[in-house]
CSV table of N, CA and C in Angstrom, one decimal:
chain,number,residue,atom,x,y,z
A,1,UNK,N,229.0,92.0,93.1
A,1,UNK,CA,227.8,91.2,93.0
A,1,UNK,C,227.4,90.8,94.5
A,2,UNK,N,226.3,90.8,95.0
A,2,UNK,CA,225.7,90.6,95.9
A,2,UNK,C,225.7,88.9,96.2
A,3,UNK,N,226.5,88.9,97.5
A,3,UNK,CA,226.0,87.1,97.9
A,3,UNK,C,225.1,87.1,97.9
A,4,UNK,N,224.7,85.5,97.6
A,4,UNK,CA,223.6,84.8,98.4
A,4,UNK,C,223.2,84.8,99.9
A,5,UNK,N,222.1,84.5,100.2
A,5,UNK,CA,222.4,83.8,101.5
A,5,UNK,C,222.6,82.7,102.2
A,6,UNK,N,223.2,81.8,100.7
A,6,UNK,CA,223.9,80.4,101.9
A,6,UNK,C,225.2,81.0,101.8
A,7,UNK,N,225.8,81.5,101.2
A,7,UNK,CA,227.2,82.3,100.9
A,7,UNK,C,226.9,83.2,102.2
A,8,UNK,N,225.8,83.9,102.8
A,8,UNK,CA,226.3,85.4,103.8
A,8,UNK,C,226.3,84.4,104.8
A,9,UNK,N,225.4,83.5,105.4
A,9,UNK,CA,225.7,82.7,106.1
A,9,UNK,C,227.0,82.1,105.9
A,10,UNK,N,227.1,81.3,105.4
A,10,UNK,CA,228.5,80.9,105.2
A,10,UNK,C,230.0,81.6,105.8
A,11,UNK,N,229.4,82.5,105.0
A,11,UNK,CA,230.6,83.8,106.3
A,11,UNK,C,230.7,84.1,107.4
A,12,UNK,N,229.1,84.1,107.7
A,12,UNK,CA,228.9,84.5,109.4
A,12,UNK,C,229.6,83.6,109.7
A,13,UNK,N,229.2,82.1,109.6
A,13,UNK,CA,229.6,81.0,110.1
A,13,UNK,C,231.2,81.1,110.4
A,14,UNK,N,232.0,81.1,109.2
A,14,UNK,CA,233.4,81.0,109.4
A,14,UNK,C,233.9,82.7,110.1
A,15,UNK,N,233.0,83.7,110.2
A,15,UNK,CA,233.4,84.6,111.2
A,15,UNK,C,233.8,84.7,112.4
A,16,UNK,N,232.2,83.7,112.7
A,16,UNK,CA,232.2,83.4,114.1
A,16,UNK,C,233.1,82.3,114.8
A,17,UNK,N,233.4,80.9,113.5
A,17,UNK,CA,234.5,80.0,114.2
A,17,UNK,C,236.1,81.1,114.9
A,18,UNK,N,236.4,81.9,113.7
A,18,UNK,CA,237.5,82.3,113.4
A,18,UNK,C,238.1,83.5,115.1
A,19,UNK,N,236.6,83.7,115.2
A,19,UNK,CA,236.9,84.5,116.5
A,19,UNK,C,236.9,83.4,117.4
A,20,UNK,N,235.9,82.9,117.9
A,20,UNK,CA,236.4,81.7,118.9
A,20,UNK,C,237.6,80.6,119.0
A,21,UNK,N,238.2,80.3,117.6
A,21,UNK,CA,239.4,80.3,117.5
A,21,UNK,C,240.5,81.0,118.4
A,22,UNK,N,240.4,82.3,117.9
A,22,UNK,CA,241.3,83.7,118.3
A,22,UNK,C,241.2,83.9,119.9
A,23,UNK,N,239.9,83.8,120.1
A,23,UNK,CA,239.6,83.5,122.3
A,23,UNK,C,240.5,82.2,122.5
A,24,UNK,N,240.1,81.2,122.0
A,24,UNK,CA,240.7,79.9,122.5
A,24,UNK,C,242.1,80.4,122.6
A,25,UNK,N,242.9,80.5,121.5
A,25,UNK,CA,244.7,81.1,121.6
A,25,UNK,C,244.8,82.0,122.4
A,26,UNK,N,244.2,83.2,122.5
A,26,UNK,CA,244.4,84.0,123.6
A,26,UNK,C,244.1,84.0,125.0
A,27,UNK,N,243.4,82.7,125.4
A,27,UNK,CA,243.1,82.2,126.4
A,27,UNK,C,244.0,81.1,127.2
A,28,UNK,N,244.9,80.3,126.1
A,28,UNK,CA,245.8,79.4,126.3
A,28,UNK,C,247.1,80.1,126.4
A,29,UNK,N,247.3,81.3,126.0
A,29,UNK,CA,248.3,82.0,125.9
A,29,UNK,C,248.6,82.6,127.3
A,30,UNK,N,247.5,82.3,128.0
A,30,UNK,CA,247.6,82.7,129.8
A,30,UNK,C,248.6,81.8,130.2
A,31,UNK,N,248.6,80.3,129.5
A,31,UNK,CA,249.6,79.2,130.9
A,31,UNK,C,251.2,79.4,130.0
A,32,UNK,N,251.8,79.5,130.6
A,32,UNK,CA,253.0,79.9,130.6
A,32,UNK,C,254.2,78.2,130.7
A,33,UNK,N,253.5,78.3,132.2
A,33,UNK,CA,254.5,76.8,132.4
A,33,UNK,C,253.8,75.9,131.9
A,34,UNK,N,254.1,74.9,131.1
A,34,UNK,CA,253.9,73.4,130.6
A,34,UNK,C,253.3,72.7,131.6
A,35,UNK,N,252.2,72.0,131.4
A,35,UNK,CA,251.5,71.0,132.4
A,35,UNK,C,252.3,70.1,133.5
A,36,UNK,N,253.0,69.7,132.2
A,36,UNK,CA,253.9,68.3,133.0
A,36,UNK,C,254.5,68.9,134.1
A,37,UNK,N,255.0,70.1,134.3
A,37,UNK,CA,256.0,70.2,135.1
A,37,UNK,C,255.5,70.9,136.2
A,38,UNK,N,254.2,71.3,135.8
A,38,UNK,CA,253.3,71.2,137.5
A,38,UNK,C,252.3,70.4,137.7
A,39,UNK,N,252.6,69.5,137.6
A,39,UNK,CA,252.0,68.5,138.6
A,39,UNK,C,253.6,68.1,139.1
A,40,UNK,N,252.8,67.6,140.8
A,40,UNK,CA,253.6,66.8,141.8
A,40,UNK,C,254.5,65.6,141.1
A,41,UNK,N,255.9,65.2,141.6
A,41,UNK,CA,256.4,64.4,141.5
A,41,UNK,C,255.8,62.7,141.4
A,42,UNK,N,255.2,62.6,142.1
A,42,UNK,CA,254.9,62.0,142.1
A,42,UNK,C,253.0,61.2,142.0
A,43,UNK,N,252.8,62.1,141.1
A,43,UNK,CA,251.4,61.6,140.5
A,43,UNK,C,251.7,60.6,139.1
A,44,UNK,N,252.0,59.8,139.0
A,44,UNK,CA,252.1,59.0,138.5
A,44,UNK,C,251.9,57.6,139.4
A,45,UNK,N,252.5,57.6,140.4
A,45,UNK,CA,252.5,56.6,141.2
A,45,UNK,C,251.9,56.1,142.3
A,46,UNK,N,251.8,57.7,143.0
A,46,UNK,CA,251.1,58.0,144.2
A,46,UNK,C,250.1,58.9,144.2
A,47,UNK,N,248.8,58.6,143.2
A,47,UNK,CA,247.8,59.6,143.4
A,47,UNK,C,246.4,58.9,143.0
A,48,UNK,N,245.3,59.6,143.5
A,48,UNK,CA,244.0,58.6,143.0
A,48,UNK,C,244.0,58.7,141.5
A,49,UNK,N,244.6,59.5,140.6
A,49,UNK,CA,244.8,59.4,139.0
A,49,UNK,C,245.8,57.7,138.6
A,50,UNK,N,246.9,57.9,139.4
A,50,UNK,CA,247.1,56.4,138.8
A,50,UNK,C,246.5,55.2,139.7
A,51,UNK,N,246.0,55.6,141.0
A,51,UNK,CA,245.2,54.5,141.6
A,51,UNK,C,244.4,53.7,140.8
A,52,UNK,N,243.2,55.0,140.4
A,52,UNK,CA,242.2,54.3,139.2
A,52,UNK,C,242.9,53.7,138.3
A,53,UNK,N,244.0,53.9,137.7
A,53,UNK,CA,244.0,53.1,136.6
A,53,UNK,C,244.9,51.8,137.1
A,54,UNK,N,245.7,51.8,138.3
A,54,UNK,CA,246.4,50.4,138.5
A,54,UNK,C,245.0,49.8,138.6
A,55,UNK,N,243.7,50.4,139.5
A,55,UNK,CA,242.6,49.0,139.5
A,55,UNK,C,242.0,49.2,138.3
A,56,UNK,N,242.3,49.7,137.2
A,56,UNK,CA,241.5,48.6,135.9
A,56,UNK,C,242.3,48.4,134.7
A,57,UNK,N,243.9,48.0,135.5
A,57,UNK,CA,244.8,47.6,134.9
A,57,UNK,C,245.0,47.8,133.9
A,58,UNK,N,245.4,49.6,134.1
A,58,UNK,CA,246.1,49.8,132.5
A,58,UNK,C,246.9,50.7,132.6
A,59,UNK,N,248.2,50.8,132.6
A,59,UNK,CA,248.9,51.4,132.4
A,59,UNK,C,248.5,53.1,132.9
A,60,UNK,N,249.3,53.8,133.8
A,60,UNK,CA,249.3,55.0,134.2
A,60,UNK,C,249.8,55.9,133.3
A,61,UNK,N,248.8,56.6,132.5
A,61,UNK,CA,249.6,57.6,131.4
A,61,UNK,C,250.5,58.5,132.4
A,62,UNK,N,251.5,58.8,131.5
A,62,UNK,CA,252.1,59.6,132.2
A,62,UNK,C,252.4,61.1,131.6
A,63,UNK,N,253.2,62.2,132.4
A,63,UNK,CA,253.4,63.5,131.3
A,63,UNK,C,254.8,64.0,132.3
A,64,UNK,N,256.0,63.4,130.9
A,64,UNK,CA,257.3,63.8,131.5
A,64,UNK,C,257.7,64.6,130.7
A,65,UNK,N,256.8,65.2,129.4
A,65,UNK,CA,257.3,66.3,128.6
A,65,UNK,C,256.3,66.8,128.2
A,66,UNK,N,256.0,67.8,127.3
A,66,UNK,CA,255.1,68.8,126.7
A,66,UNK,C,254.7,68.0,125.4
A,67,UNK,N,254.5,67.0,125.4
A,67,UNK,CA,254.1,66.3,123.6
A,67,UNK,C,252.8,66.6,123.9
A,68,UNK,N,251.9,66.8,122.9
A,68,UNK,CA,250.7,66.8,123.2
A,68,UNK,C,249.8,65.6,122.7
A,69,UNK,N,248.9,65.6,122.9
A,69,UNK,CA,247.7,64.2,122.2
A,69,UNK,C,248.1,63.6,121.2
A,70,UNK,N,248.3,64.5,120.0
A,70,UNK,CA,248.6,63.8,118.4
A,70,UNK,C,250.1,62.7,118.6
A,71,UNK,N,250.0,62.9,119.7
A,71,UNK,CA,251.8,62.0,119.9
A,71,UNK,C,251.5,60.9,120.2
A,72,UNK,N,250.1,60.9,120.9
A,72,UNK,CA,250.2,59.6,121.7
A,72,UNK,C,248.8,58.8,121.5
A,73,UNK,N,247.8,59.4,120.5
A,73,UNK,CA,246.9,58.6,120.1
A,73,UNK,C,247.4,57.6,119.0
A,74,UNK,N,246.1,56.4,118.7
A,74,UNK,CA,246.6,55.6,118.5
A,74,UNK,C,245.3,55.4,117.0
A,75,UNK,N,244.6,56.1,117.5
A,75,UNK,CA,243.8,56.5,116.1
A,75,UNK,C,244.6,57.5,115.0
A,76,UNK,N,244.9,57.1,114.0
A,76,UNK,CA,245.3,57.7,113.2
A,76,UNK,C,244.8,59.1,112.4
A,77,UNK,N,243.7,58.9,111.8
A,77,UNK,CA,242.4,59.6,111.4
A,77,UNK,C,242.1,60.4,112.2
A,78,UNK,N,242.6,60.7,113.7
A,78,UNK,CA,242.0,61.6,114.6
A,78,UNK,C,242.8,62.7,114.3
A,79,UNK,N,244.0,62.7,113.8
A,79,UNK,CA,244.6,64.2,113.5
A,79,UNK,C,244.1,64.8,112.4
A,80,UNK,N,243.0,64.0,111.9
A,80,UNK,CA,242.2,64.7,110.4
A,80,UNK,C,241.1,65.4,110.5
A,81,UNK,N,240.7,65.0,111.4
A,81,UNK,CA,239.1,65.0,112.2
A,81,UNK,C,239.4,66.1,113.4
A,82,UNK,N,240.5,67.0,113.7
A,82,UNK,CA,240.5,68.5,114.5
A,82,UNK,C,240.8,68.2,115.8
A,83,UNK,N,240.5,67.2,116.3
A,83,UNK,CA,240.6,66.4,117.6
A,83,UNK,C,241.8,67.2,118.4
A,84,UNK,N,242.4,67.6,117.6
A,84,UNK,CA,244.3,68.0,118.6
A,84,UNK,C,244.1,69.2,118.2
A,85,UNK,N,243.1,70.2,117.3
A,85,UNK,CA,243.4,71.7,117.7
A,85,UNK,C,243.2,72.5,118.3
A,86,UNK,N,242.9,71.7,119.5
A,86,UNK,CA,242.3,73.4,120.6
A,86,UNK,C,243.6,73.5,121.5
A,87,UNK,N,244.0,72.7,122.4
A,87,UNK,CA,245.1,73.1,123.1
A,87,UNK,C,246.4,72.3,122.8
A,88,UNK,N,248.1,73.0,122.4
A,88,UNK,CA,248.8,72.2,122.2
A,88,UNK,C,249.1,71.2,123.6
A,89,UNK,N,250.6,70.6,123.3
A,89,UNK,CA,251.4,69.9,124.4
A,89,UNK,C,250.5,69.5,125.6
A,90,UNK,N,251.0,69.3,126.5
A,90,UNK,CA,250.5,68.5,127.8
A,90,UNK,C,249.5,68.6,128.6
A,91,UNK,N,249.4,70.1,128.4
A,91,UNK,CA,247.8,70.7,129.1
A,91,UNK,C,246.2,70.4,128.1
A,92,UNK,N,246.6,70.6,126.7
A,92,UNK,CA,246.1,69.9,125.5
A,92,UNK,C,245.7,68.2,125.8
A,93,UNK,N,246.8,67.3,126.2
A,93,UNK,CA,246.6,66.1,126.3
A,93,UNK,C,245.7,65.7,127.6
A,94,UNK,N,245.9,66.6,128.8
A,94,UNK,CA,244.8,66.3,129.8
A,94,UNK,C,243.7,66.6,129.7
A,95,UNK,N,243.4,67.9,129.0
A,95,UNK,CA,242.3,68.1,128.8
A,95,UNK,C,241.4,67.4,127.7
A,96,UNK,N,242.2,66.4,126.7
A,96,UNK,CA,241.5,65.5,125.8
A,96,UNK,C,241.0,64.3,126.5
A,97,UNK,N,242.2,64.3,127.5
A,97,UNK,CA,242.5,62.9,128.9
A,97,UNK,C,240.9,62.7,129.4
A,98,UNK,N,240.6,63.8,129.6
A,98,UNK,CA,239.7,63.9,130.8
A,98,UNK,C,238.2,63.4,130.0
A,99,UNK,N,237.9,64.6,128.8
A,99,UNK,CA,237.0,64.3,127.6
A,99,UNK,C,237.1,62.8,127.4
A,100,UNK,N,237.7,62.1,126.8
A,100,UNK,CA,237.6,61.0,126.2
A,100,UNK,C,237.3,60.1,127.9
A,101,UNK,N,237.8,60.0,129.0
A,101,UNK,CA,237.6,59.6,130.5
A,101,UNK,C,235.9,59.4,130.4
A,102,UNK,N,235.5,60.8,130.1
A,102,UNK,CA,234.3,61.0,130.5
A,102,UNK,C,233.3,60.3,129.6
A,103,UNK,N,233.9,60.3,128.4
A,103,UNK,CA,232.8,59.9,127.5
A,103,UNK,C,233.0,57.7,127.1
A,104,UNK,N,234.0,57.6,127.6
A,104,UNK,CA,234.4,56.4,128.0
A,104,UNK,C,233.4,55.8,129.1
A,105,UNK,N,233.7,56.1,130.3
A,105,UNK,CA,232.8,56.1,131.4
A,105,UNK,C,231.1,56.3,131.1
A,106,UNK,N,230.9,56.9,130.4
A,106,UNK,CA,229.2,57.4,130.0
A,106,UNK,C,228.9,56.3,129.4
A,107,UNK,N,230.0,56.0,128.3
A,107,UNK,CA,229.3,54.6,127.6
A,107,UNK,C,229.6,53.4,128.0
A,108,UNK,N,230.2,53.3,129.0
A,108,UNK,CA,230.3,51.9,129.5
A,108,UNK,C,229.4,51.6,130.3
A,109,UNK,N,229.1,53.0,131.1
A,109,UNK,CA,227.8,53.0,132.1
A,109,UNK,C,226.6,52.6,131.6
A,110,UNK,N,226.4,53.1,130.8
A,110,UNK,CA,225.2,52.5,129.8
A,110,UNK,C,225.1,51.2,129.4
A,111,UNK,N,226.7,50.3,129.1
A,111,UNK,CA,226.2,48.8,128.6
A,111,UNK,C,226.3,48.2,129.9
A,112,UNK,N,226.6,48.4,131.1
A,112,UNK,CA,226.3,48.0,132.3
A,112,UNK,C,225.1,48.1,133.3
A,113,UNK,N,224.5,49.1,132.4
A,113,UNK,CA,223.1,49.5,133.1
A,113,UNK,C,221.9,48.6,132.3
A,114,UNK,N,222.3,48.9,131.0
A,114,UNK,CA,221.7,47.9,129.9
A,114,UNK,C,221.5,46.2,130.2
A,115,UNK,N,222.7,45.5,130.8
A,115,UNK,CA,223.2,44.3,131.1
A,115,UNK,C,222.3,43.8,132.2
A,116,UNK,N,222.4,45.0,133.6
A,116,UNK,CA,221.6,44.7,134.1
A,116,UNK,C,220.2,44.6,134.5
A,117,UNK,N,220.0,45.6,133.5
A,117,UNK,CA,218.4,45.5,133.3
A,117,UNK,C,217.9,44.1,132.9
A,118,UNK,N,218.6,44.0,131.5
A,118,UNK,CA,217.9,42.1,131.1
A,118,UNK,C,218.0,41.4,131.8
A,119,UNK,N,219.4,41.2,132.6
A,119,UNK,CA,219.4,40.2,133.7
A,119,UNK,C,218.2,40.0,135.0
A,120,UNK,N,217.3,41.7,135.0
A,120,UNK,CA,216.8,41.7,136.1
A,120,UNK,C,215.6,41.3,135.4
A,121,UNK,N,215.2,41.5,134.5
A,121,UNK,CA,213.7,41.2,134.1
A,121,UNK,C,213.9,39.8,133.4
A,122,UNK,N,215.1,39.1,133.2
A,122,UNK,CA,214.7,37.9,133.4
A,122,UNK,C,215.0,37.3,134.5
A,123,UNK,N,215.3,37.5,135.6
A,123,UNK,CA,214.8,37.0,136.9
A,123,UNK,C,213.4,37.6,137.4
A,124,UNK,N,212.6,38.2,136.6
A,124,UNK,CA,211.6,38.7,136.9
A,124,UNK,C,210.3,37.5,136.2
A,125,UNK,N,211.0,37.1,134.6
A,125,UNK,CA,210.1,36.3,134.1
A,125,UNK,C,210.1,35.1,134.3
A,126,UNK,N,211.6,35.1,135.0
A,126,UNK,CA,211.5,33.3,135.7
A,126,UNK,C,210.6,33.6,137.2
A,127,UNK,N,210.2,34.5,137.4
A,127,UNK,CA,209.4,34.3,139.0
A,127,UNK,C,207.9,34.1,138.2
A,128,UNK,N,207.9,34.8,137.1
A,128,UNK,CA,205.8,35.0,137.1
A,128,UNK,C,206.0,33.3,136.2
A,129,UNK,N,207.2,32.7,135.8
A,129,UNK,CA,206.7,31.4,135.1
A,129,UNK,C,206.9,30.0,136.2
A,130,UNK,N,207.1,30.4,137.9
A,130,UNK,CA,207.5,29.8,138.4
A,130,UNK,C,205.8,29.2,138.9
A,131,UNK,N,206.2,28.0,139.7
A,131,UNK,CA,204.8,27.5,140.5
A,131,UNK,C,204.9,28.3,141.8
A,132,UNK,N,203.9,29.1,142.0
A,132,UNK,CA,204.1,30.2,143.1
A,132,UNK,C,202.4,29.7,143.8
A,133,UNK,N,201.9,28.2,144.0
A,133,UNK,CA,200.7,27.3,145.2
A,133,UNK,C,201.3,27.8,146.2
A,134,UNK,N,202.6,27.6,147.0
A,134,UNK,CA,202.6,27.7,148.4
A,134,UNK,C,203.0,28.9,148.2
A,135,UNK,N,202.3,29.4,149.6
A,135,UNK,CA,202.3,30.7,150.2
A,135,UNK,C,203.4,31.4,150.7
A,136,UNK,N,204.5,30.3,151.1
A,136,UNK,CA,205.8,30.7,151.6
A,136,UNK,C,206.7,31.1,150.4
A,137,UNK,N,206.6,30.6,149.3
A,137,UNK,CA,207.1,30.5,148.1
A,137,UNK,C,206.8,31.7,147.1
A,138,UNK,N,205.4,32.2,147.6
A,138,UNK,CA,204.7,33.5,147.0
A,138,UNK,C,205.0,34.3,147.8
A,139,UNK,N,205.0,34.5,149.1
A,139,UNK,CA,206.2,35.2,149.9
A,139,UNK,C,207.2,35.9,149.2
A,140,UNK,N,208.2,34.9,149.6
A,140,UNK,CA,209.7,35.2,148.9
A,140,UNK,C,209.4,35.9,147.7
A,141,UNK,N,208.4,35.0,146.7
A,141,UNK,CA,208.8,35.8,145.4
A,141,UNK,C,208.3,37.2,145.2
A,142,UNK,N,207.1,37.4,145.7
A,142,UNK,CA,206.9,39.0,145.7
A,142,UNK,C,207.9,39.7,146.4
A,143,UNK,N,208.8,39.2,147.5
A,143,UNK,CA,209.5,40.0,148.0
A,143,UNK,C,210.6,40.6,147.6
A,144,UNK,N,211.1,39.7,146.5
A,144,UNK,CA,212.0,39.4,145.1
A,144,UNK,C,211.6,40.1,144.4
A,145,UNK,N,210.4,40.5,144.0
A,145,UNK,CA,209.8,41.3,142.7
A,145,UNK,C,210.1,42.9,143.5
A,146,UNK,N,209.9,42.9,144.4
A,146,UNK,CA,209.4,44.0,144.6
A,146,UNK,C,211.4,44.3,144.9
A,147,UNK,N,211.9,43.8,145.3
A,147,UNK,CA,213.3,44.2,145.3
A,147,UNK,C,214.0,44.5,143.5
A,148,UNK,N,213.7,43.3,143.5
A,148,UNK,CA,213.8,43.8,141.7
A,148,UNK,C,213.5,44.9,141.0
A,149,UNK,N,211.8,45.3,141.3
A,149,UNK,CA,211.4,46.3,140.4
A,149,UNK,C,212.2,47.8,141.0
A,150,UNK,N,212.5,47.4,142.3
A,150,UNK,CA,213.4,49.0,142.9
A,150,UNK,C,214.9,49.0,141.9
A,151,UNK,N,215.5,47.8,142.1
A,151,UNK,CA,216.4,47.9,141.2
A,151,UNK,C,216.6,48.6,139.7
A,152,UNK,N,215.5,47.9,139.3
A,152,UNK,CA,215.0,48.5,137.8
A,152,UNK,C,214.7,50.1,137.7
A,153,UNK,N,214.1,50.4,138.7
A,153,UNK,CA,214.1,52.0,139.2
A,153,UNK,C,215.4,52.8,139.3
A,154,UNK,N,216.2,51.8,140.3
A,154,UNK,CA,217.5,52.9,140.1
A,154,UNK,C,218.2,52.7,138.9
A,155,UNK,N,218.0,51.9,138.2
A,155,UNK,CA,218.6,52.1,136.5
A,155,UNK,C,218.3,52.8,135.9
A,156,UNK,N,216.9,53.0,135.8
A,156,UNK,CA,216.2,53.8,135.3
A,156,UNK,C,216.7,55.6,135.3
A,157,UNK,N,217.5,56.1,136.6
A,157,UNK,CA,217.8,57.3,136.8
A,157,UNK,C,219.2,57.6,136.4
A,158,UNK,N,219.5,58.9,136.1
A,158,UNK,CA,220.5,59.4,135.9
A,158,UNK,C,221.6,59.8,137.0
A,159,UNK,N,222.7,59.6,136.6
A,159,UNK,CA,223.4,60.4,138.3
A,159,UNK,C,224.4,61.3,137.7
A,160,UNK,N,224.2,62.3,138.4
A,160,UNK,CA,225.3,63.5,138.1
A,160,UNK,C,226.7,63.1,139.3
A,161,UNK,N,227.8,63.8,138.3
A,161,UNK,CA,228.9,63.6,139.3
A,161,UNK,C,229.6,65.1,139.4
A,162,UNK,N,230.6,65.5,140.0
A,162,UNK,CA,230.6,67.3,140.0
A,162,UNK,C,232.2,67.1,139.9
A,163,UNK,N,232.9,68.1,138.7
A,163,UNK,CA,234.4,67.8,138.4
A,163,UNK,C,234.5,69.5,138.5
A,164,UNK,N,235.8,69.8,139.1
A,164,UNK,CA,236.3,71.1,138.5
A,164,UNK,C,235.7,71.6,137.5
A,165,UNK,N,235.8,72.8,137.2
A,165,UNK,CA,235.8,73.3,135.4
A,165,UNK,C,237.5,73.1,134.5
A,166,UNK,N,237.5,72.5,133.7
A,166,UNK,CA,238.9,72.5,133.0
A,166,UNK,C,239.3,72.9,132.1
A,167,UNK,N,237.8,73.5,131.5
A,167,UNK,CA,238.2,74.7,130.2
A,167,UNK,C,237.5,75.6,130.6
A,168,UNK,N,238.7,76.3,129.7
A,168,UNK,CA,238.4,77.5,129.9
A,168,UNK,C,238.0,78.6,128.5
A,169,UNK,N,237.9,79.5,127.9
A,169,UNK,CA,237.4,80.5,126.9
A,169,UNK,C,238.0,81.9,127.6
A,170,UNK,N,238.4,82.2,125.8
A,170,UNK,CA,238.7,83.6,125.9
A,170,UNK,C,237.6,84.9,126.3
């Protein structure tokens, strides 16, 4: 009997996971040595990786064995949700390290960009509800606006940052 075509799709679909699958494993099947055990001795204590995290005081993950992610998250539900199937053990856990880094950072950036926007446009609506008679006083405050509204500009833009590439594909 002839599929459908939400059925022929359907196959394509799981065709095409099943081979990108198959690249991913044959692609990880390149690193031989375990993460942990190349990196430097001492990146845990002595490197801009645990710098950043001594200054925002949290604890310096570390990698003294090959466990991977599913060992050490703390979301439960995340090992249901695929999260830990692309790369096993340690090289697995940096490369999730890094993902979750980034997308951590993206959204923090945002409620901080967010924060200071309202802060800035209400110092913008305390200047236009201010008594701005004297001229010295209308001064200042346009000079205030006009610093302000630059500010509001650079919120306004995005900034790119430039990392290695860290994955890779079969």
């Amino acid at each position: 009997m002839a599929m459908t075509p939400a059925e022929s799709q359907r196959a394509y679909r799981e065709r095409i996971k099943a081979r990108k699958e198959a690249a991913n494993l044959a692609a990880y099947q390149v690193f031989n040595t375990p993460f942990y055990e190349a990196l430097p001795e001492d990146h845990s204590y002595s490197s801009d990786f645990a710098n950043a995290f001594e200054l925002m005081g949290i604890p310096t993950p570390e990698f003294s064995d090959d466990r991977g992610p599913e060992e050490f998250t703390l979301d439960v539900g995340a090992k249901d949700d695929g999260f830990f199937d692309k790369m096993p053990g340690s090289l697995g856990r940096a490369e999730l390290m890094v993902d979750c880094l980034l997308a951590a950072a993206k959204d923090l950036a945002s409620h901080v960009s967010d924060h200071k926007k309202s802060e800035i446009k209400a110092r913008l609506a305390e200047i236009e509800t201010s008594d701005l008679s004297d001229p010295e006083i209308r001064k200042a405050a346009l000079k205030d606006v006009t610093r302000l509204n630059k500010m509001l500009d650079q919120l306004d833009k995005q900034v790119r940052w430039t990392f290695p590439q860290w994955k890779v594909t079969g």
